[in-house]
mmCIF file of C-alpha atoms in Angstrom:
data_model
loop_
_atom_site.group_PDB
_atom_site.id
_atom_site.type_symbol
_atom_site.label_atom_id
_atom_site.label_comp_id
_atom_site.label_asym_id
_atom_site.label_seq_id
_atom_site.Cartn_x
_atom_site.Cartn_y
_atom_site.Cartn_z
ATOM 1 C CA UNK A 164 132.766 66.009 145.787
ATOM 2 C CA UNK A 165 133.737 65.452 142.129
ATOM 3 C CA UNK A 166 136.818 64.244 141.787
ATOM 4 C CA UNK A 167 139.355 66.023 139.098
ATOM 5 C CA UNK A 168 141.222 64.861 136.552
ATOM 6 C CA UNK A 169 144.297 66.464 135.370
ATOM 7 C CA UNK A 170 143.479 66.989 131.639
ATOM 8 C CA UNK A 171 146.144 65.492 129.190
ATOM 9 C CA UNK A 172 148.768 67.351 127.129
ATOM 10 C CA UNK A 173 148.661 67.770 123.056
ATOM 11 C CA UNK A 174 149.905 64.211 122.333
ATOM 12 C CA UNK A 175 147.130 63.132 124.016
ATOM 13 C CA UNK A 176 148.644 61.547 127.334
ATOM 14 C CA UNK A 177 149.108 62.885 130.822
ATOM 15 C CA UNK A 178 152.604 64.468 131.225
ATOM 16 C CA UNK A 179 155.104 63.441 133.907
ATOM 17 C CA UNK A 180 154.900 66.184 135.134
ATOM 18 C CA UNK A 181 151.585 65.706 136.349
ATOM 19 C CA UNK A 182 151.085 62.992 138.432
ATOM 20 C CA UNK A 183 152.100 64.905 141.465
ATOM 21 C CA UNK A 184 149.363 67.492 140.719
ATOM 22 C CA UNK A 185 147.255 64.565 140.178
ATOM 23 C CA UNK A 186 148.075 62.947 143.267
ATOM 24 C CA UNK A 187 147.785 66.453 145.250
ATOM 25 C CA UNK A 188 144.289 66.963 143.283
ATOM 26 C CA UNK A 189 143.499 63.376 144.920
ATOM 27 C CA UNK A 190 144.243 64.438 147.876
ATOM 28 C CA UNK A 191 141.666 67.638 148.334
ATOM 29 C CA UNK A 192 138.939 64.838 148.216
ATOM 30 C CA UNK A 193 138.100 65.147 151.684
ATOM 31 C CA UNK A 194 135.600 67.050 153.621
ATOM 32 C CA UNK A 195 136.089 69.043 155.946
ATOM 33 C CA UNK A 196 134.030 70.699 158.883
ATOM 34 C CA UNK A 197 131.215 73.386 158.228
ATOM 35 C CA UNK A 198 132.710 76.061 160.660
ATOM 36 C CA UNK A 199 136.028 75.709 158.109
ATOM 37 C CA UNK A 200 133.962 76.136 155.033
ATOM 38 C CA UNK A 201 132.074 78.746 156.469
ATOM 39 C CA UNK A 202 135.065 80.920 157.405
ATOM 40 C CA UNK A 203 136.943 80.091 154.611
ATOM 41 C CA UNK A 204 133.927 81.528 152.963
ATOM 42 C CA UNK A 205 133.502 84.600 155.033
ATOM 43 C CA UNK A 206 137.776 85.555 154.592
ATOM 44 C CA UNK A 207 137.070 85.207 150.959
ATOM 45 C CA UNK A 208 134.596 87.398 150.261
ATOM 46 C CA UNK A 209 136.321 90.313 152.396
ATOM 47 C CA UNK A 210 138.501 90.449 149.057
ATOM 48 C CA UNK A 211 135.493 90.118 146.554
ATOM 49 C CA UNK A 212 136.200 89.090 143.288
ATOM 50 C CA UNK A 213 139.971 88.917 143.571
ATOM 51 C CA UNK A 214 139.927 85.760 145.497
ATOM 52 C CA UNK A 215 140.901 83.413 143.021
ATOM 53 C CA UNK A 216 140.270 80.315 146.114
ATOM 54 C CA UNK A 217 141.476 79.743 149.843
ATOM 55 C CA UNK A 218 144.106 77.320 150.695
ATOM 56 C CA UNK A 219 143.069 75.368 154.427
ATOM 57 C CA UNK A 220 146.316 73.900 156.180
ATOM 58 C CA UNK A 221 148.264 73.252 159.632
ATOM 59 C CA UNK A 222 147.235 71.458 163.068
ATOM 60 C CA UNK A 223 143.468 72.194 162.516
ATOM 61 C CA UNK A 224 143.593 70.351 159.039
ATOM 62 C CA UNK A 225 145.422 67.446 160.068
ATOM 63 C CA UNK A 226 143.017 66.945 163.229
ATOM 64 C CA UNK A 227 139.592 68.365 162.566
ATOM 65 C CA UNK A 228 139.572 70.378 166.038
ATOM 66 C CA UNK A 229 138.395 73.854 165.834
ATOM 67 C CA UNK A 230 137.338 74.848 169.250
ATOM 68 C CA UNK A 231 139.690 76.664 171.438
ATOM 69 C CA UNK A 232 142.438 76.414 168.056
ATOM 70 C CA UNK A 233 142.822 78.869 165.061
ATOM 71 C CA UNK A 234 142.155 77.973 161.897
ATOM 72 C CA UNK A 235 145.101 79.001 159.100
ATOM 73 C CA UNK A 236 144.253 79.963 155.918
ATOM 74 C CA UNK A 237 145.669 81.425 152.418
ATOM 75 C CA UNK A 238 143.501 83.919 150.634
ATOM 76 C CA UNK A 239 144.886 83.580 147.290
ATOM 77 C CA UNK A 240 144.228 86.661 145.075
ATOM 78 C CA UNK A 241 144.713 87.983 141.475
ATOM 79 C CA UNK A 242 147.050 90.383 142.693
ATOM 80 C CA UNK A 243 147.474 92.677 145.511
ATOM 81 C CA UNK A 244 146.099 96.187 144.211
ATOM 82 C CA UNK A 245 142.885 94.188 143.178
ATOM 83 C CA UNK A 246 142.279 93.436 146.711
ATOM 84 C CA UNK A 247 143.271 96.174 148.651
ATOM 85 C CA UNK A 248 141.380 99.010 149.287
ATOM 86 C CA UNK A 249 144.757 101.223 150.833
ATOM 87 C CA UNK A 250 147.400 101.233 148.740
ATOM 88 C CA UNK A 251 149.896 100.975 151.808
ATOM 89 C CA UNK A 252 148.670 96.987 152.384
ATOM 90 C CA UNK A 253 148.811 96.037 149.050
ATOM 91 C CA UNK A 254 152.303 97.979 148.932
ATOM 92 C CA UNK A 255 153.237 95.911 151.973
ATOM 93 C CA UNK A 256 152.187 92.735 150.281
ATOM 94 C CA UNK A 257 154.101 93.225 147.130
ATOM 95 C CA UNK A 258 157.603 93.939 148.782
ATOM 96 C CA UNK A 259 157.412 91.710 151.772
ATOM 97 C CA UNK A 260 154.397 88.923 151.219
ATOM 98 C CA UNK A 261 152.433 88.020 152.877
ATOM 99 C CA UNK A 262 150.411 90.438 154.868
ATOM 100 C CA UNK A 263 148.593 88.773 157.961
ATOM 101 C CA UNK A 264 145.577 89.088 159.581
ATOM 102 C CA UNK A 265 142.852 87.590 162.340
ATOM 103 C CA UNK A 266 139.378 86.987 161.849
ATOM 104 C CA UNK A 267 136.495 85.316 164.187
ATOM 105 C CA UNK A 268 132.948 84.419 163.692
ATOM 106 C CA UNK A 269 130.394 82.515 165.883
ATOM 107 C CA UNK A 270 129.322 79.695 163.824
ATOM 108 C CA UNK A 271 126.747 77.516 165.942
ATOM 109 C CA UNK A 272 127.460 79.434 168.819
ATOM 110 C CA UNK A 273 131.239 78.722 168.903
ATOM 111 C CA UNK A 274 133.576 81.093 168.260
ATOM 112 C CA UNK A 275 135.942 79.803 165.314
ATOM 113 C CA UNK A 276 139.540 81.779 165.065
ATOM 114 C CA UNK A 277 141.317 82.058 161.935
ATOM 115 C CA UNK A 278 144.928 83.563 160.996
ATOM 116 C CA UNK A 279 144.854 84.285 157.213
ATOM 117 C CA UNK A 280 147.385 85.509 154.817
ATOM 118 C CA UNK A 281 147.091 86.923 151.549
ATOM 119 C CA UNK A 282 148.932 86.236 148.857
ATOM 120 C CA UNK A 283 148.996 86.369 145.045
ATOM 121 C CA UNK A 284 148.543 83.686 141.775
ATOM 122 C CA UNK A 285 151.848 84.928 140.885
ATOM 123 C CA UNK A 286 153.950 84.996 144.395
ATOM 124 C CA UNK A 287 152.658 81.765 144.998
ATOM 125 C CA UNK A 288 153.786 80.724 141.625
ATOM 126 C CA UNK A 289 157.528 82.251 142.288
ATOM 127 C CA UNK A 290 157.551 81.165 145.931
ATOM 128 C CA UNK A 291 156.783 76.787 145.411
ATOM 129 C CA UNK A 292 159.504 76.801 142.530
ATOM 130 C CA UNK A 293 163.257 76.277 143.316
ATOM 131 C CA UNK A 294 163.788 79.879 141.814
ATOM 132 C CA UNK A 295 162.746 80.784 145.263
ATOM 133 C CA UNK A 296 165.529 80.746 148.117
ATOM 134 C CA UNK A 297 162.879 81.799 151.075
ATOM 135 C CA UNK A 298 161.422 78.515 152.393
ATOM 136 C CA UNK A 299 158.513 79.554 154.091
ATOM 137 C CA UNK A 300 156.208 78.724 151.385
ATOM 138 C CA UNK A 301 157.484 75.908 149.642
ATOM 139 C CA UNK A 302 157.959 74.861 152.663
ATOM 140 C CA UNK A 303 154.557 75.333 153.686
ATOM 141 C CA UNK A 304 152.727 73.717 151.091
ATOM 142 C CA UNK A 305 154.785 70.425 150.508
ATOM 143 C CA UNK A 306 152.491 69.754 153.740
ATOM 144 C CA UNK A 307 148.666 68.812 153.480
ATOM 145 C CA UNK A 308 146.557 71.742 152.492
ATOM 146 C CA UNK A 309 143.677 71.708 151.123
ATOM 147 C CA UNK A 310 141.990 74.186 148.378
ATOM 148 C CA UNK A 311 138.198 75.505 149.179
ATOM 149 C CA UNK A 312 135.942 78.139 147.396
ATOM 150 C CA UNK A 313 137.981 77.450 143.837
ATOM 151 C CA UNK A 314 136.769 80.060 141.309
ATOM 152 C CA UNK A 315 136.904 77.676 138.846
ATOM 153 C CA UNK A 316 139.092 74.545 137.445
ATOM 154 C CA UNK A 317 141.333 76.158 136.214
ATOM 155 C CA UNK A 318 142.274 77.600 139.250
ATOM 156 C CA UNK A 319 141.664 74.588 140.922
ATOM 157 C CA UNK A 320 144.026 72.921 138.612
ATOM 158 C CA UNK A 321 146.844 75.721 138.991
ATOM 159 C CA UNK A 322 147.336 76.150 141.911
ATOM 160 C CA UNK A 323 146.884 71.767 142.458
ATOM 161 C CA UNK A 324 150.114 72.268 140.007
ATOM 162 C CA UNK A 325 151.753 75.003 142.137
ATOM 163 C CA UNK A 326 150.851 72.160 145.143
ATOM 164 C CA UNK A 327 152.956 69.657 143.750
ATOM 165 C CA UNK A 328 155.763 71.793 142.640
ATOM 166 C CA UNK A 329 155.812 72.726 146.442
ATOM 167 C CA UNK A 330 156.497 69.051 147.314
ATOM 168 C CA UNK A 331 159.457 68.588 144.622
ATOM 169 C CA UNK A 332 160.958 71.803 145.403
ATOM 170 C CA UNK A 333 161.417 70.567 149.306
ATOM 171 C CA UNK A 334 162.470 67.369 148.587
ATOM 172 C CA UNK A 335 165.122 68.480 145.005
ATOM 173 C CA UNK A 336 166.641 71.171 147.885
ATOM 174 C CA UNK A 337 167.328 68.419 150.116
ATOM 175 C CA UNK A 338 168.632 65.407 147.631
ATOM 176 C CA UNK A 339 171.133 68.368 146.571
ATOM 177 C CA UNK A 340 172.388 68.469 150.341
ATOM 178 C CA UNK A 341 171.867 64.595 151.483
ATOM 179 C CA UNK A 342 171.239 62.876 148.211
ATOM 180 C CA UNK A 343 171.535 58.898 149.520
ATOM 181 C CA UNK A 344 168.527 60.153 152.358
ATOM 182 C CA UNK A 345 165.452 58.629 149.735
ATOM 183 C CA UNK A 346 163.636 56.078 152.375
ATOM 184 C CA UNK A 347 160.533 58.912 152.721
ATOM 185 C CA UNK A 348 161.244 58.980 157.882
ATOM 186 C CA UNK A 349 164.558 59.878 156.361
ATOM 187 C CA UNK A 350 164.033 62.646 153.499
ATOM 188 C CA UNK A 351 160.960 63.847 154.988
ATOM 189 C CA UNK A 352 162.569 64.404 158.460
ATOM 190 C CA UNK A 353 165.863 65.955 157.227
ATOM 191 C CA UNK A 354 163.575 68.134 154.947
ATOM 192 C CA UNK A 355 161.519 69.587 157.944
ATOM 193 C CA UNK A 356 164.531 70.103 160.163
ATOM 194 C CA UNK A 357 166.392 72.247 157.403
ATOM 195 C CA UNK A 358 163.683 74.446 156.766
ATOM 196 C CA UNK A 359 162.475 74.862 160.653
ATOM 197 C CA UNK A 360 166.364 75.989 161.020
ATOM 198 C CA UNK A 361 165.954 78.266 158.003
ATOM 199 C CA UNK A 362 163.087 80.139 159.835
ATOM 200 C CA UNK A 363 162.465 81.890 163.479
ATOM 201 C CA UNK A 364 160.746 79.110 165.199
ATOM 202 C CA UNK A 365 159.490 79.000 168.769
ATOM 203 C CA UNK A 366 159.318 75.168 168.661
ATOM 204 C CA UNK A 367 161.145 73.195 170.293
ATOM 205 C CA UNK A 368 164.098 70.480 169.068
ATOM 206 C CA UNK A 369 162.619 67.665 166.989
ATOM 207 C CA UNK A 370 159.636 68.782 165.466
ATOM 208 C CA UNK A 371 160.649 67.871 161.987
ATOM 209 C CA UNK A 372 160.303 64.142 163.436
ATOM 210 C CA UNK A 373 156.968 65.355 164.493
ATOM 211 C CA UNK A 374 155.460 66.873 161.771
ATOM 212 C CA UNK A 375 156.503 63.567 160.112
ATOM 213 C CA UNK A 376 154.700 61.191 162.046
ATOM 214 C CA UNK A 377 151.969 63.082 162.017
ATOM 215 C CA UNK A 378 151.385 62.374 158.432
ATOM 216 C CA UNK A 379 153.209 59.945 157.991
ATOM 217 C CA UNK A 380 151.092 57.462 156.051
ATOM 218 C CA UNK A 381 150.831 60.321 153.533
ATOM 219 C CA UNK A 382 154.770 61.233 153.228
ATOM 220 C CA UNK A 383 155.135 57.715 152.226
ATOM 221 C CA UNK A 384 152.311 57.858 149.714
ATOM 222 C CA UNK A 385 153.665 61.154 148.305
ATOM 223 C CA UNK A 386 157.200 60.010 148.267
ATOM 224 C CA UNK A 387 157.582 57.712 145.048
ATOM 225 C CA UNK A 388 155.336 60.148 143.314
ATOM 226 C CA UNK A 389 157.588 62.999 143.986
ATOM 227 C CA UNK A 390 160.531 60.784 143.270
ATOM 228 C CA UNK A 391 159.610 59.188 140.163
ATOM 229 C CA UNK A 392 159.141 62.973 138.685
ATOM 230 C CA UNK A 393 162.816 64.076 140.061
ATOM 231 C CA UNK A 394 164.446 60.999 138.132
ATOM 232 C CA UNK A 395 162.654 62.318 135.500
ATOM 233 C CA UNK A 396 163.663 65.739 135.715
ATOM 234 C CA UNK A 397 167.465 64.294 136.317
ATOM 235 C CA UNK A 398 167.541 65.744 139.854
ATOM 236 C CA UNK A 399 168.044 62.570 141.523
ATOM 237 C CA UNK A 400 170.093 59.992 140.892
ATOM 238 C CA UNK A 401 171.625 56.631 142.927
ATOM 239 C CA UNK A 402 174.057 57.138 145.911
ATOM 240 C CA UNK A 403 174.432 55.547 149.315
ATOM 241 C CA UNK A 404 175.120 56.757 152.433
ATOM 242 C CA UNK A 405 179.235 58.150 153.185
ATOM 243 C CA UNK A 406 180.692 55.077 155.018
ATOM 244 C CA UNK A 407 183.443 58.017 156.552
ATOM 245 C CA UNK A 408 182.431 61.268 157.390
ATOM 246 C CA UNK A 409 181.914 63.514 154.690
ATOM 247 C CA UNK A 410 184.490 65.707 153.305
ATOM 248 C CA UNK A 411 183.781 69.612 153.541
ATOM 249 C CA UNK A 412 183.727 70.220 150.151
ATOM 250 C CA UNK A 413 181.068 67.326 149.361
ATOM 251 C CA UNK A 414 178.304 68.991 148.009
ATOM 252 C CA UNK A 415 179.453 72.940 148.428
ATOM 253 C CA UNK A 416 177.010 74.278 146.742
ATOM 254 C CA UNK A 417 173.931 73.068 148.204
ATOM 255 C CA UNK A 418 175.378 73.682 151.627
ATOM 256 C CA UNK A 419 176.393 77.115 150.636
ATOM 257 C CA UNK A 420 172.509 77.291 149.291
ATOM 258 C CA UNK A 421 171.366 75.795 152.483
ATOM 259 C CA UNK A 422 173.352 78.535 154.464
ATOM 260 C CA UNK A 423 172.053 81.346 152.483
ATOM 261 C CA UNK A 424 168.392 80.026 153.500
ATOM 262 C CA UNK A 425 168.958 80.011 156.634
ATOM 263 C CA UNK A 426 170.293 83.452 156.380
ATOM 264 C CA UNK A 427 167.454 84.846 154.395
ATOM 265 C CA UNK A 428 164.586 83.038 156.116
ATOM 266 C CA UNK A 429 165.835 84.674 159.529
ATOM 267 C CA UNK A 430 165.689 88.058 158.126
ATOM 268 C CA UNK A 431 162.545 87.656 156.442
ATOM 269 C CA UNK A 432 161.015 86.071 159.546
ATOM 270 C CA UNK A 433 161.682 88.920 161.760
ATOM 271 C CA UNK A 434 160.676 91.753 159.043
ATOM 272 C CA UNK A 435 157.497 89.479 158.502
ATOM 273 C CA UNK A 436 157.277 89.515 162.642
ATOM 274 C CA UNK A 437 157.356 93.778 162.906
ATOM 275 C CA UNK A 438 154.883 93.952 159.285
ATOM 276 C CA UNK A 439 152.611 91.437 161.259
ATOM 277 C CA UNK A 440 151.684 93.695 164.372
ATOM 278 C CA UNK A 441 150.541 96.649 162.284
ATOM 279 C CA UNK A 442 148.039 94.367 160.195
ATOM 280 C CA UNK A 443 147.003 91.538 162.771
ATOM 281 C CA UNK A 444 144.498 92.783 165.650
ATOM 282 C CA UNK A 445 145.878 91.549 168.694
ATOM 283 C CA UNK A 446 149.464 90.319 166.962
ATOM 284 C CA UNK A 447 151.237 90.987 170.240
ATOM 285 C CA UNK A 448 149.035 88.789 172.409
ATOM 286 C CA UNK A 449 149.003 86.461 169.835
ATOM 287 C CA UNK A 450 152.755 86.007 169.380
ATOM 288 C CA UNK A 451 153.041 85.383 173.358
ATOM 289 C CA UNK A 452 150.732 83.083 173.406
ATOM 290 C CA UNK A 453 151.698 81.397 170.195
ATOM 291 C CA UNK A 454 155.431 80.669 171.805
ATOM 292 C CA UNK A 455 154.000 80.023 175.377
ATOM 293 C CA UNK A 456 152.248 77.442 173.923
ATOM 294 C CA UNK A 457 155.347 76.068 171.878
ATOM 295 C CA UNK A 458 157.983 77.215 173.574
ATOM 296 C CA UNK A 459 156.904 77.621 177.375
ATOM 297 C CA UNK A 460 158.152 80.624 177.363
ATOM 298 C CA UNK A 461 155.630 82.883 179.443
ATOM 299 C CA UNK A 462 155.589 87.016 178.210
ATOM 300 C CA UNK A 463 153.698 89.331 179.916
ATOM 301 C CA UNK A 464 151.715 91.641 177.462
ATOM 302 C CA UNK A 465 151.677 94.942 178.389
ATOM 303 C CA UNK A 466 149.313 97.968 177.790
ATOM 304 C CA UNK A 467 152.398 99.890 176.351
ATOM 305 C CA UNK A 468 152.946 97.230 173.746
ATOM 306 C CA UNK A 469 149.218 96.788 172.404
ATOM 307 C CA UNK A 470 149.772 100.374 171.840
ATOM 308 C CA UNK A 471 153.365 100.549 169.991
ATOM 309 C CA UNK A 472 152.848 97.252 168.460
ATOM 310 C CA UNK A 473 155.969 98.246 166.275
ATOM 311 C CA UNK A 474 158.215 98.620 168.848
ATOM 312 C CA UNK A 475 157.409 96.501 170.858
ATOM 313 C CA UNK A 476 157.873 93.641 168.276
ATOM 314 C CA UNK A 477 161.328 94.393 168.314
ATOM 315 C CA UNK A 478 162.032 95.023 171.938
ATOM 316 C CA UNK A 479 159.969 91.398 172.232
ATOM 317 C CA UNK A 480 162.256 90.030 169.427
ATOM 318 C CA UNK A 481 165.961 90.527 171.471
ATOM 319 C CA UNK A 482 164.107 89.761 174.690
ATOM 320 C CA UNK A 483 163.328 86.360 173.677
ATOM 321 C CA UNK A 484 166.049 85.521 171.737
ATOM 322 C CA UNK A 485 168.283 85.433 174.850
ATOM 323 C CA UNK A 486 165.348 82.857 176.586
ATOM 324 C CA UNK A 487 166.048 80.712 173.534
ATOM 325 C CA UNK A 488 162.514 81.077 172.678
ATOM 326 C CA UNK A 489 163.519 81.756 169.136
ATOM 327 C CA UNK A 490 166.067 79.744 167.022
#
């Protein structure tokens, strides 16, 4: 694979603000299996020319399994009425993004699963920048990922910018709240459990630990990089841990941010939840197995539901909330 190069600024040198989408552009040179290209391929093309490239990321990135697992993907797209044939999805994507979906395909006689989303050059643009209160994507994406089917370099080096920005978004939000947490177990860790609480989750306790040490060698690749640019930027700057307990008022305003997060990212998760079962085929058996499986939590999916996915969402939704399978 050709490895890319961000390309310099007018005075002739890379800016730096580049050597995180340098280091992210680094990063996508890896290979991956063919089943992944291949669906990546196939969700693609259901949107024609607006696909502008597919971003690849979660479990099945970080470990290469594919059987029995489904694939995640981002279908990223010049905007929503240029890839939607009914007005009502692309409608739905605009005012609540993204929409969802499920695809399979037999590639070599194994049947790969993929959950996809859609989403647009300039909502992905909006939603990595700290403009954005809703974590879910900035979130997201300061994570490995990994962009296939680029329509070109620019893209490739656009959205390798809107990468990066992902990464100092998540770590700026959380130097405002705990700025003396810089050793990368500690930021990365606090990071991950801030946004999971910002967010409907059906995982358990601990999993920003988790996601840490998954990748860990990377976080602390990615750390000074990302750092380096915030000193830059004047977004961090020295402190050491409280030797007392911290008063209430110590940094208000990012806890005040912090709360609002949490606030919005709830909301949003459980309108994204209801949206969900009228665009994903089988969203209802999918949600109970996705939180059996992280939550142990066991639902029984009834023919009513698969029916009145709608309502059912909802009815599901207060249910499980008082078996703690949501938090």
């Amino acid at each position: 694979m050709k490895k890319k190069t961000v390309k310099p600024d007018e005075s002739g040198a890379a800016s730096s603000s580049q050597s995180m989408q340098q280091f992210i552009l680094d990063e996508w040179q890896r290979d991956v299996p063919e089943a992944v290209k291949m669906a990546a391929h196939t969700i693609g093309a259901l949107y024609g020319s607006a696909t502008a490239g597919v971003l690849f990321y979660g479990s099945c990135l970080r470990t290469g399994e594919i059987e029995e697992k489904i694939l995640d993907f981002y279908v990223l797209v010049d905007s929503y009425q240029a890839a939607y044939e009914k007005g009502w999805l692309a409608t739905a994507n605009q005012i609540l993004p993204p929409n969802v979906f499920y695809h399979e395909m037999v590639v070599d006689g194994v049947v790969v699963r993929s959950k996809y989303a859609v989403l647009s050059l300039q909502d992905l643009s909006f939603r990595v920048s700290s403009a954005c209160l809703n974590v879910s994507i900035w979130a997201r994406f300061c994570q490995p990922c990994l962009l296939l089917n680029a329509r070109d370099e620019t893209i490739q080096q656009q959205v390798a910018g809107n990468i990066a920005e992902a990464v100092n978004t998540m770590l700026s939000n959380l130097l405002a709240l705990k700025p003396w947490a810089t050793e990368p177990r500690d930021l990365w860790v606090a990071a991950f459990e801030e946004t999971y609480a910002a967010e409907l989750r059906s995982e358990r306790g601990g999993k920003g630990l988790e996601i840490y040490l998954l990748d860990q060698d990377r976080y602390h690749a990615v750390t000074p990089v990302a750092l380096e640019e915030l000193r830059a930027k004047g977004v961090l700057v020295a402190a050491s841990p409280p030797q007392t307990q911290p008063a209430r008022t110590e940094n208000f305003n990012a806890k005040v941010y912090w709360f609002l997060r949490r606030l919005n990212g709830k909301t949003v998760s459980f309108l994204r939840l209801i949206k969900a079962s009228m665009t994903f085929d089988g969203g209802i058996d999918y949600l109970a197995w996705k939180i059996r499986r992280h939550a142990g939590v066991e639902i029984e999916v009834k023919d009513w539901m698969r029916r009145h996915p709608v309502f059912a969402g909802i009815v599901l939704f207060w249910n499980l909330r008082r078996k703690g399978a949501f938090k």
